[in-house]
PDB file of C-alpha atoms in Angstrom:
ATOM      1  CA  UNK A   1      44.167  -6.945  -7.625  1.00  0.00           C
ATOM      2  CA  UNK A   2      43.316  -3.398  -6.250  1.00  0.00           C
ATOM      3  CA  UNK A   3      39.888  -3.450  -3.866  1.00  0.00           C
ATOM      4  CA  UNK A   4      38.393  -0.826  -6.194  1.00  0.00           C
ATOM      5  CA  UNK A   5      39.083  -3.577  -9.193  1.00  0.00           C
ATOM      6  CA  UNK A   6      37.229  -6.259  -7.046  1.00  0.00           C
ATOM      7  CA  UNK A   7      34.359  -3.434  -5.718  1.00  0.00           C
ATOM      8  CA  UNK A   8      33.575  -2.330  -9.286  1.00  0.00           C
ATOM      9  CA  UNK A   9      31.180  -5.268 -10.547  1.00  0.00           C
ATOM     10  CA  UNK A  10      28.940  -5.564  -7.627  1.00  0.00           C
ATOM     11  CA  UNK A  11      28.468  -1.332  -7.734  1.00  0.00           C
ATOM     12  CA  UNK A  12      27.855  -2.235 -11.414  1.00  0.00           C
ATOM     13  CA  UNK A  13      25.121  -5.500 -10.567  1.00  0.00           C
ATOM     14  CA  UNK A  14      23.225  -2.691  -8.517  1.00  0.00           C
ATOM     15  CA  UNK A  15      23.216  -0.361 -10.911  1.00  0.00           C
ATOM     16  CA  UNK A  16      21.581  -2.763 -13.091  1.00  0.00           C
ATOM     17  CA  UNK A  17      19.296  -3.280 -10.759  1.00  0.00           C
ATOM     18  CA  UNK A  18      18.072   0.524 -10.576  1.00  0.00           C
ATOM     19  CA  UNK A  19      17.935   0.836 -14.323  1.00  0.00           C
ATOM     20  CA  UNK A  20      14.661   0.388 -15.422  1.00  0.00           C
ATOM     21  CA  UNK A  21      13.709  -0.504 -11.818  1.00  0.00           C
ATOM     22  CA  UNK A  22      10.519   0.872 -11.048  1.00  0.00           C
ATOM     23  CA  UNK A  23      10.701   0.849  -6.829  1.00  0.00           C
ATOM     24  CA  UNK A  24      13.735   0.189  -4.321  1.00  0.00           C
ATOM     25  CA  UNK A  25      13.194  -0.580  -0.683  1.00  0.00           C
ATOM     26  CA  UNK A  26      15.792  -0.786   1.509  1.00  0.00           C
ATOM     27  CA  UNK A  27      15.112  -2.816   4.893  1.00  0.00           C
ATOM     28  CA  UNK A  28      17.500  -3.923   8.507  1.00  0.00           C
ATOM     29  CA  UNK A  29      16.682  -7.541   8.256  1.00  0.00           C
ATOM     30  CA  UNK A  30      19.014  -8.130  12.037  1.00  0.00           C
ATOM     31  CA  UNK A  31      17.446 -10.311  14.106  1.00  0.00           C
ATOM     32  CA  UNK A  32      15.479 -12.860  11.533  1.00  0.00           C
ATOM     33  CA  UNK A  33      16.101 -16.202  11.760  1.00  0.00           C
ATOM     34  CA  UNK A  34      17.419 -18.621   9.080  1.00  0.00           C
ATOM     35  CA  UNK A  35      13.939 -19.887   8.080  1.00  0.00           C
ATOM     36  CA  UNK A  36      12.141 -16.204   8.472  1.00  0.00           C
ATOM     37  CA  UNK A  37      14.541 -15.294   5.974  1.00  0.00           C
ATOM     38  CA  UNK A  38      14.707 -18.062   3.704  1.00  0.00           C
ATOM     39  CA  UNK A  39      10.795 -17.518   3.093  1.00  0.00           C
ATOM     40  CA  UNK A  40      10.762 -14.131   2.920  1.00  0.00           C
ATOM     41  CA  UNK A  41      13.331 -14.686  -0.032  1.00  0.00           C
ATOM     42  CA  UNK A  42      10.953 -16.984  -1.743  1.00  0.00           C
ATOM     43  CA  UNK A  43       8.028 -14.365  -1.081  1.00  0.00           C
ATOM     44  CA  UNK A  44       9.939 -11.967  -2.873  1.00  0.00           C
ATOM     45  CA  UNK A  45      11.563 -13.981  -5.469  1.00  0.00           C
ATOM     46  CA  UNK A  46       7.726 -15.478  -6.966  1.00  0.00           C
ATOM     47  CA  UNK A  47       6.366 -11.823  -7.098  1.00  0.00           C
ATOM     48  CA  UNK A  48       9.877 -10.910  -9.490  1.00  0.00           C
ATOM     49  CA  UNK A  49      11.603  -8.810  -6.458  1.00  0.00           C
ATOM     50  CA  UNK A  50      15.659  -9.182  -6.496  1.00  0.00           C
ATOM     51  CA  UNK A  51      16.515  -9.117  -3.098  1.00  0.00           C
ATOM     52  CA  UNK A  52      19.956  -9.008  -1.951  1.00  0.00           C
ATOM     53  CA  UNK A  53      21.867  -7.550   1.015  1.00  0.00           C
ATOM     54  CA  UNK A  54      24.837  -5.134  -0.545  1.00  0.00           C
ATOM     55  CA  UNK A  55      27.628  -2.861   1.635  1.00  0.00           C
ATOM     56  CA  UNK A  56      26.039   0.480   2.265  1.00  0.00           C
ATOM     57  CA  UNK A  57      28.741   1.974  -0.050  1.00  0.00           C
ATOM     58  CA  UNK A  58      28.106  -0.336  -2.777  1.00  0.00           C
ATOM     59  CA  UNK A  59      24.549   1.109  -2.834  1.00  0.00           C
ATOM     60  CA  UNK A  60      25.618   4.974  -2.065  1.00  0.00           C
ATOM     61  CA  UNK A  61      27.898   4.279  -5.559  1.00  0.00           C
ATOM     62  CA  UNK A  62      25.430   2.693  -7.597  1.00  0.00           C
ATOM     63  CA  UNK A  63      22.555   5.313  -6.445  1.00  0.00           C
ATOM     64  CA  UNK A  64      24.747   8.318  -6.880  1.00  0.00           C
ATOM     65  CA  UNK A  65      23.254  10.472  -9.755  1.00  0.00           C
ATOM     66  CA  UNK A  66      19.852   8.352  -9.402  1.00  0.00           C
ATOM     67  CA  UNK A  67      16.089   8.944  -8.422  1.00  0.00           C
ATOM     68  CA  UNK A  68      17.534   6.162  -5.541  1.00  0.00           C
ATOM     69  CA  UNK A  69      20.123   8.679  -4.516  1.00  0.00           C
ATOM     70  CA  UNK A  70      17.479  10.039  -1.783  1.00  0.00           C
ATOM     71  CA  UNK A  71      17.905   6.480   0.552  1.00  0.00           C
ATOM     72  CA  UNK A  72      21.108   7.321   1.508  1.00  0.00           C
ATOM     73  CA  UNK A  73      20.233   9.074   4.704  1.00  0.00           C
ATOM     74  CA  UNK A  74      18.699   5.155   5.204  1.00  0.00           C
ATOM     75  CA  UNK A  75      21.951   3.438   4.947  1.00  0.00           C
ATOM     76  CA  UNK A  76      23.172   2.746   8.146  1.00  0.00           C
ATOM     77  CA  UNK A  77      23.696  -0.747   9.693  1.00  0.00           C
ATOM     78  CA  UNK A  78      22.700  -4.318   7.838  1.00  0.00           C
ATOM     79  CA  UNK A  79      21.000  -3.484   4.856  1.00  0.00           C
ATOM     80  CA  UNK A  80      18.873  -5.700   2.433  1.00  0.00           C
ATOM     81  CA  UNK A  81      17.798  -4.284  -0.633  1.00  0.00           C
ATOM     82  CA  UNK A  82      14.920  -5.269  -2.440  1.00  0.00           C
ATOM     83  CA  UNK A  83      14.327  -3.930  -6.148  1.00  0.00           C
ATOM     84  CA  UNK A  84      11.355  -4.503  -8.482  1.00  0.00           C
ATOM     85  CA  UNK A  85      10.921  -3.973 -12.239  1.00  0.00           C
ATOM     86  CA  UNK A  86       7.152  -4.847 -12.703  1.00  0.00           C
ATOM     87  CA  UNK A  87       5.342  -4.333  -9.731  1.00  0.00           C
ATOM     88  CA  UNK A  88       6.223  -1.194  -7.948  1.00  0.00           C
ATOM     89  CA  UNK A  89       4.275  -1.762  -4.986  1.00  0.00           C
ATOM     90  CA  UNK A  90       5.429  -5.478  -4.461  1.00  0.00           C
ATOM     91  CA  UNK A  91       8.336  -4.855  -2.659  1.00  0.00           C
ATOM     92  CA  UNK A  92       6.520  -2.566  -0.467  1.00  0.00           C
ATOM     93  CA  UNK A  93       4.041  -4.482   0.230  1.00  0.00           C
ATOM     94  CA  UNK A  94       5.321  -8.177   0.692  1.00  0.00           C
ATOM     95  CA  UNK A  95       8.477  -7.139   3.241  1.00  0.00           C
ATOM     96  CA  UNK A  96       5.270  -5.236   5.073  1.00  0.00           C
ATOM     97  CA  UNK A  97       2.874  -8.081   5.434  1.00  0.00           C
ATOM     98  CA  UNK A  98       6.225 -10.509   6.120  1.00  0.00           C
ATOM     99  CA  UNK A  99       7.061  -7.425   8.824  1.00  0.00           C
ATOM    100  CA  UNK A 100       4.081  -7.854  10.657  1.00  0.00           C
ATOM    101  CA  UNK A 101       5.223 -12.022  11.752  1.00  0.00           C
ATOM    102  CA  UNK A 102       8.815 -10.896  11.598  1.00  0.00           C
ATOM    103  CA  UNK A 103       8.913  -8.294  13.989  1.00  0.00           C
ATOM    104  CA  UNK A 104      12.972  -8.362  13.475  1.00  0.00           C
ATOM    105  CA  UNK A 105      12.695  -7.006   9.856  1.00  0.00           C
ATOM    106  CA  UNK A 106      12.546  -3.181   9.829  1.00  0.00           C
ATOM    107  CA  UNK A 107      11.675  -1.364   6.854  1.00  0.00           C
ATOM    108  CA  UNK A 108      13.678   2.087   6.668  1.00  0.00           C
ATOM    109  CA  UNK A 109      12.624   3.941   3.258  1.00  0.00           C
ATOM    110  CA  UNK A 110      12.198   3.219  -0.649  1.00  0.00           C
ATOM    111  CA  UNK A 111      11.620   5.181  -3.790  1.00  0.00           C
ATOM    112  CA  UNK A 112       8.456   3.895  -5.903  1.00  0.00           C
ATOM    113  CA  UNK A 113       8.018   5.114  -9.300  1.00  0.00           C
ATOM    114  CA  UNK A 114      10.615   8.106  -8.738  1.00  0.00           C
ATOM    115  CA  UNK A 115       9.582   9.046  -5.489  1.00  0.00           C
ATOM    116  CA  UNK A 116      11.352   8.998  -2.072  1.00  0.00           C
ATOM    117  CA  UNK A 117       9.322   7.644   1.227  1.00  0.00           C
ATOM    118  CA  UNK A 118       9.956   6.970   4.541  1.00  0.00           C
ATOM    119  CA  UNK A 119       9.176   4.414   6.310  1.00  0.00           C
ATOM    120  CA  UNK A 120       5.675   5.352   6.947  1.00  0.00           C
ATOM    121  CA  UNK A 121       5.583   6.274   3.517  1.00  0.00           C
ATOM    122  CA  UNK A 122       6.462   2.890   2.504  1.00  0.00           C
ATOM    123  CA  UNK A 123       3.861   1.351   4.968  1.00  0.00           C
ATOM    124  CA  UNK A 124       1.019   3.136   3.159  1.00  0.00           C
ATOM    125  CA  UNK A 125       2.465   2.166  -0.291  1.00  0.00           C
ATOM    126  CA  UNK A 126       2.534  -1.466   1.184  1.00  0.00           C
ATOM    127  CA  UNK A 127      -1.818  -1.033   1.514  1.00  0.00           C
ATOM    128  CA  UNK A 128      -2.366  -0.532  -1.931  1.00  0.00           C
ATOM    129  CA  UNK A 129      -2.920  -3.848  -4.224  1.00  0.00           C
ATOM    130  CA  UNK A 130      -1.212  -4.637  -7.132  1.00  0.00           C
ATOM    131  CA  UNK A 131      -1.668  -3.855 -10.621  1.00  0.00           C
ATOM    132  CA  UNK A 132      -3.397  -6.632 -11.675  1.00  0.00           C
ATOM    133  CA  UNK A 133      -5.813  -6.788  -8.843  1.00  0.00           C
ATOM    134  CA  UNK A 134      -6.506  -3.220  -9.342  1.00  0.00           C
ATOM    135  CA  UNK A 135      -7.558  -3.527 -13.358  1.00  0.00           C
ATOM    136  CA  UNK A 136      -9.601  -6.763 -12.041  1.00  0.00           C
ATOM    137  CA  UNK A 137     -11.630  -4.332  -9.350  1.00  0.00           C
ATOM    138  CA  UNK A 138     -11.686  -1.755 -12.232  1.00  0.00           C
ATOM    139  CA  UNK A 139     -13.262  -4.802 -14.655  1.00  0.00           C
ATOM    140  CA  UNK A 140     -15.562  -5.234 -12.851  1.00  0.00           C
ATOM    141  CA  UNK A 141     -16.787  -1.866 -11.973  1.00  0.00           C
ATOM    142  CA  UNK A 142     -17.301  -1.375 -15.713  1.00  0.00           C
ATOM    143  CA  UNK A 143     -19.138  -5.270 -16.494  1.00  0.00           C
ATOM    144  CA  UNK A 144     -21.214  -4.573 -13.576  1.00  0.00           C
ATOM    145  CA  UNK A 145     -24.027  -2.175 -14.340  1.00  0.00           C
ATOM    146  CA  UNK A 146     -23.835  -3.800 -18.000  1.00  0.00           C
ATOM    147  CA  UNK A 147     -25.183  -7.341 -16.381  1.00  0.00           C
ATOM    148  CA  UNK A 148     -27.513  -5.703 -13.874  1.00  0.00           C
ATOM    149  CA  UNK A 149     -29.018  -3.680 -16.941  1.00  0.00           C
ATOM    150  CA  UNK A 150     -28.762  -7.604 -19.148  1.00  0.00           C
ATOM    151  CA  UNK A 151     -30.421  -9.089 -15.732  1.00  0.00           C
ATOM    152  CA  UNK A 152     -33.492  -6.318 -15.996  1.00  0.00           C
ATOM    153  CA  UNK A 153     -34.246  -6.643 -19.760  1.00  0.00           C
ATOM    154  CA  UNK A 154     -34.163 -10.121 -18.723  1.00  0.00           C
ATOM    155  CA  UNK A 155     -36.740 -10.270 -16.522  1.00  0.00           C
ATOM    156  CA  UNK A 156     -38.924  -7.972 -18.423  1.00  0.00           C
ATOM    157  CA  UNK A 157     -38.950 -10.496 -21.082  1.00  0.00           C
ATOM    158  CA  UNK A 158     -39.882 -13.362 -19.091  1.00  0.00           C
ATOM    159  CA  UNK A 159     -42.521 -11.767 -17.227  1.00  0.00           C
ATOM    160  CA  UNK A 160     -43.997 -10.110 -20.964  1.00  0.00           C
ATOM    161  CA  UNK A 161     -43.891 -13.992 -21.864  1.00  0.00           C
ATOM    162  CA  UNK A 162     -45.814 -15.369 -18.762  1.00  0.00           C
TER     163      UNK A 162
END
């Protein structure tokens, strides 16, 4: 069997991975240790991030013709990749909060929501919360002056009944 033959389906499994994907980070994870990696694998895998380290190639194949296409410059030396579909800060921001123990794991760019950042562009990303926390902040921006003005008429009616 030819090496192309045998390359083919893992430039295919990334390319999977970018459709529909809605961030990419790419990271040099030399230098963690067995157990550093281990949980930063389980980090990632409860928030829905596929990580996986691929051949530098495989990725430049699979990202050719994609918004993804613009890590390239980034693929040099050991590289993890770490791809999310739901959340497109998660990737972001777990291998940044797992950085700061791991001093070993070096983030080197992504591409959230379409577009390309660095790595300092990918430590800001990392700062802002997910989704879900941000609709619950937004919640409860909304439901709060509705309760204070509840908690007023409230009061006005006990103290019209004393």
């Amino acid at each position: 069997m030819a090496k192309v033959e045998l390359k083919q389906p893992i430039v295919a499994e990334i390319s999977e991975l970018f459709n529909d994907a809605k961030s990419a980070v790419i990271v040099d994870y030399r230098g963690l240790t067995v157990e550093q990696d281990t949980a930063l694998r389980k980090k990632l895998r409860e928030a829905g991030v596929v990580y996986k380290v691929y051949k530098n190639t495989m990725i430049r194949f699979a990202a050719k013709g994609t918004e993804f296409e613009a890590l390239e410059p980034h693929l040099e030396g050991p590289t993890a990749l770490a791809v999310s579909k739901e959340d497109a800060t998660a990737p972001a921001r777990i291998l940044a909060e797992f950085a700061k123990t791991a001093d070993k794991l070096e983030l080197k760019a992504g591409v959230v929501e379409g577009t390309y950042y660095d790595e300092k562009g990918i430590q800001v990303i990392a700062t802002i919360p997910s989704r879900e926390i941000l609709l619950g902040k937004l919640l409860g921006s909304i439901q709060s002056p509705i309760t204070n003005f509840a908690r007023v008429l409230n009061q006005i009616a006990e103290s019209k009944e004393a």
